[in-house]
Amino acid sequence: WKPSFPPPVTTNAATSVTTNSAVLNAAVNPNGDSTQVLFEYGTDINYGNQITASQSPLSGTGDQAASATLTGLSSNTTYHYCAKATNSGGTSVGEDRAFTTEDPCPSCSGANPVVKDVVFYSGTDCQCVGTESLTIGPNVTIQKDSKATFKSPSIRVTSPEI
């Protein structure tokens, strides 16, 4: 007879966070037992959704990495998540963590903003406002089916030397 123990689990920081996707990460010790790993996630601590880790089930001893890629997320939104691991010894739940998906519009407002090295992505409606002036510099891309509005008492378009 071998005693079974619930698998210790640590919810790690999310990585590769974009406007609509993120990779959830955890470390799990299966304690020598086949261990199912999933992530619960949602816009609050009630979660409401779950996804199985791509490495599940885990086996062996010692901490092992587990991850899952979320897609179809809403932009500029905070998501909560936690890892959950289950084996014959029971279930362990990692701590709640959170990440915020990126805003699809660049930060380009203020007294004298300089807009450069940015992309206004397809399907977005972005607005840049300069209360005193606004400078549009090099490497500004406005993709098809996007809308970029520039408002200021003074707007200047510059060459790549900016």
CSV table of C-alpha atoms in Angstrom, one decimal:
chain,number,residue,atom,x,y,z
A,1,TRP,CA,0.0,0.0,0.0
A,2,LYS,CA,1.3,3.4,-0.9
A,3,PRO,CA,-0.3,6.5,0.6
A,4,SER,CA,-1.5,9.2,-1.8
A,5,PHE,CA,-1.3,12.9,-1.3
A,6,PRO,CA,-3.0,15.7,-3.1
A,7,PRO,CA,-0.7,17.3,-5.6
A,8,PRO,CA,0.8,20.6,-4.5
A,9,VAL,CA,0.1,23.3,-7.1
A,10,THR,CA,1.3,26.8,-7.6
A,11,THR,CA,-0.4,29.2,-10.0
A,12,ASN,CA,2.3,31.2,-11.8
A,13,ALA,CA,2.1,34.5,-13.8
A,14,ALA,CA,0.4,34.5,-17.2
A,15,THR,CA,2.7,35.1,-20.1
A,16,SER,CA,2.3,36.1,-23.8
A,17,VAL,CA,-0.6,38.4,-22.9
A,18,THR,CA,-2.1,40.1,-26.0
A,19,THR,CA,-5.3,41.9,-26.8
A,20,ASN,CA,-7.2,38.6,-27.1
A,21,SER,CA,-5.0,35.8,-25.8
A,22,ALA,CA,-2.8,34.7,-22.9
A,23,VAL,CA,-0.9,31.6,-21.7
A,24,LEU,CA,-1.7,30.5,-18.1
A,25,ASN,CA,1.1,28.7,-16.2
A,26,ALA,CA,1.5,26.6,-13.1
A,27,ALA,CA,3.9,24.3,-11.3
A,28,VAL,CA,2.5,20.9,-10.1
A,29,ASN,CA,4.0,18.1,-8.2
A,30,PRO,CA,2.1,14.9,-9.1
A,31,ASN,CA,3.6,13.0,-6.1
A,32,GLY,CA,4.2,10.0,-8.3
A,33,ASP,CA,0.5,9.7,-9.2
A,34,SER,CA,-1.2,10.5,-12.5
A,35,THR,CA,-2.5,14.1,-12.1
A,36,GLN,CA,-5.1,16.0,-14.1
A,37,VAL,CA,-4.4,19.7,-14.3
A,38,LEU,CA,-6.8,22.4,-15.4
A,39,PHE,CA,-7.1,26.2,-15.1
A,40,GLU,CA,-10.3,27.9,-14.0
A,41,TYR,CA,-10.6,31.5,-15.3
A,42,GLY,CA,-13.1,34.3,-15.8
A,43,THR,CA,-13.6,38.1,-15.3
A,44,ASP,CA,-13.9,37.7,-11.5
A,45,ILE,CA,-12.9,35.2,-8.8
A,46,ASN,CA,-16.0,33.1,-9.5
A,47,TYR,CA,-14.2,32.1,-12.7
A,48,GLY,CA,-16.9,30.3,-14.7
A,49,ASN,CA,-14.7,28.8,-17.3
A,50,GLN,CA,-12.1,26.0,-17.4
A,51,ILE,CA,-9.4,24.7,-19.7
A,52,THR,CA,-7.2,21.6,-19.4
A,53,ALA,CA,-3.5,22.1,-19.3
A,54,SER,CA,-1.8,20.9,-22.5
A,55,GLN,CA,0.6,18.7,-20.5
A,56,SER,CA,-2.2,17.0,-18.6
A,57,PRO,CA,-2.1,14.4,-17.2
A,58,LEU,CA,1.2,14.8,-15.4
A,59,SER,CA,3.1,12.0,-13.6
A,60,GLY,CA,6.3,11.6,-11.7
A,61,THR,CA,7.7,13.5,-8.7
A,62,GLY,CA,8.9,17.1,-8.3
A,63,ASP,CA,7.5,20.3,-9.7
A,64,GLN,CA,6.4,20.1,-13.4
A,65,ALA,CA,5.3,22.9,-15.6
A,66,ALA,CA,1.7,23.0,-16.8
A,67,SER,CA,0.2,25.6,-19.2
A,68,ALA,CA,-2.8,26.4,-21.3
A,69,THR,CA,-3.4,29.0,-24.0
A,70,LEU,CA,-6.5,31.1,-23.8
A,71,THR,CA,-7.9,32.6,-27.0
A,72,GLY,CA,-10.9,34.7,-27.9
A,73,LEU,CA,-10.5,37.0,-24.9
A,74,SER,CA,-11.9,40.5,-24.7
A,75,SER,CA,-9.3,43.3,-25.0
A,76,ASN,CA,-8.5,45.6,-22.1
A,77,THR,CA,-10.1,43.2,-19.7
A,78,THR,CA,-8.9,41.8,-16.4
A,79,TYR,CA,-9.1,38.0,-16.0
A,80,HIS,CA,-8.7,36.0,-12.9
A,81,TYR,CA,-7.4,32.4,-12.9
A,82,CYS,CA,-6.1,29.6,-10.8
A,83,ALA,CA,-4.6,26.2,-11.4
A,84,LYS,CA,-6.3,23.1,-10.1
A,85,ALA,CA,-4.7,19.6,-9.9
A,86,THR,CA,-6.4,16.3,-9.0
A,87,ASN,CA,-5.0,12.8,-8.4
A,88,SER,CA,-6.0,9.8,-6.3
A,89,GLY,CA,-4.9,11.7,-3.2
A,90,GLY,CA,-7.3,14.6,-3.8
A,91,THR,CA,-7.5,18.0,-5.3
A,92,SER,CA,-5.4,21.1,-4.7
A,93,VAL,CA,-6.2,24.6,-5.9
A,94,GLY,CA,-3.5,27.2,-6.5
A,95,GLU,CA,-3.9,30.8,-5.5
A,96,ASP,CA,-5.9,33.3,-7.6
A,97,ARG,CA,-3.8,35.4,-10.1
A,98,ALA,CA,-4.9,38.0,-12.5
A,99,PHE,CA,-3.8,39.6,-15.8
A,100,THR,CA,-5.2,42.3,-18.1
A,101,THR,CA,-5.4,41.9,-21.8
A,102,GLU,CA,-3.8,44.7,-23.8
A,103,ASP,CA,-5.8,47.7,-25.1
A,104,PRO,CA,-5.9,47.5,-28.9
A,105,CYS,CA,-5.4,51.2,-29.1
A,106,PRO,CA,-2.1,52.8,-28.4
A,107,SER,CA,-1.8,55.2,-25.5
A,108,CYS,CA,-1.6,58.5,-27.4
A,109,SER,CA,-3.3,61.2,-25.4
A,110,GLY,CA,-2.1,63.9,-23.2
A,111,ALA,CA,-0.8,67.5,-23.4
A,112,ASN,CA,1.7,66.9,-26.2
A,113,PRO,CA,1.7,63.2,-27.3
A,114,VAL,CA,4.0,61.8,-29.9
A,115,VAL,CA,2.5,59.0,-31.9
A,116,LYS,CA,5.2,56.7,-33.4
A,117,ASP,CA,6.0,53.0,-33.8
A,118,VAL,CA,2.4,52.0,-33.3
A,119,VAL,CA,-0.2,50.0,-35.2
A,120,PHE,CA,-3.9,50.8,-35.3
A,121,TYR,CA,-5.3,47.2,-35.7
A,122,SER,CA,-8.1,46.2,-38.0
A,123,GLY,CA,-11.5,46.4,-36.3
A,124,THR,CA,-10.4,49.0,-33.8
A,125,ASP,CA,-11.7,52.6,-33.3
A,126,CYS,CA,-9.0,54.6,-31.7
A,127,GLN,CA,-8.7,58.2,-30.7
A,128,CYS,CA,-5.5,60.2,-30.0
A,129,VAL,CA,-6.0,63.6,-28.3
A,130,GLY,CA,-3.5,66.3,-27.7
A,131,THR,CA,-4.7,69.1,-25.5
A,132,GLU,CA,-1.9,71.4,-26.7
A,133,SER,CA,-0.4,69.6,-29.7
A,134,LEU,CA,-0.1,66.1,-31.3
A,135,THR,CA,2.8,64.8,-33.3
A,136,ILE,CA,2.5,61.9,-35.7
A,137,GLY,CA,5.9,60.4,-36.2
A,138,PRO,CA,7.4,57.5,-38.1
A,139,ASN,CA,6.2,53.9,-38.2
A,140,VAL,CA,2.5,54.6,-37.7
A,141,THR,CA,0.4,52.0,-39.4
A,142,ILE,CA,-3.4,52.2,-39.8
A,143,GLN,CA,-4.7,48.8,-40.9
A,144,LYS,CA,-7.6,48.3,-43.2
A,145,ASP,CA,-11.0,48.4,-41.4
A,146,SER,CA,-9.6,50.4,-38.5
A,147,LYS,CA,-10.4,54.0,-37.5
A,148,ALA,CA,-7.8,56.3,-36.1
A,149,THR,CA,-8.9,59.8,-35.1
A,150,PHE,CA,-6.3,62.5,-34.2
A,151,LYS,CA,-7.6,65.6,-32.4
A,152,SER,CA,-5.6,68.6,-31.2
A,153,PRO,CA,-5.4,72.4,-31.7
A,154,SER,CA,-2.1,71.7,-33.5
A,155,ILE,CA,-1.2,68.5,-35.4
A,156,ARG,CA,2.3,67.9,-36.9
A,157,VAL,CA,3.4,65.1,-39.1
A,158,THR,CA,7.2,64.5,-39.0
A,159,SER,CA,9.8,62.5,-40.9
A,160,PRO,CA,11.7,59.5,-39.6
A,161,GLU,CA,14.2,61.7,-37.8
A,162,ILE,CA,11.8,62.3,-34.9
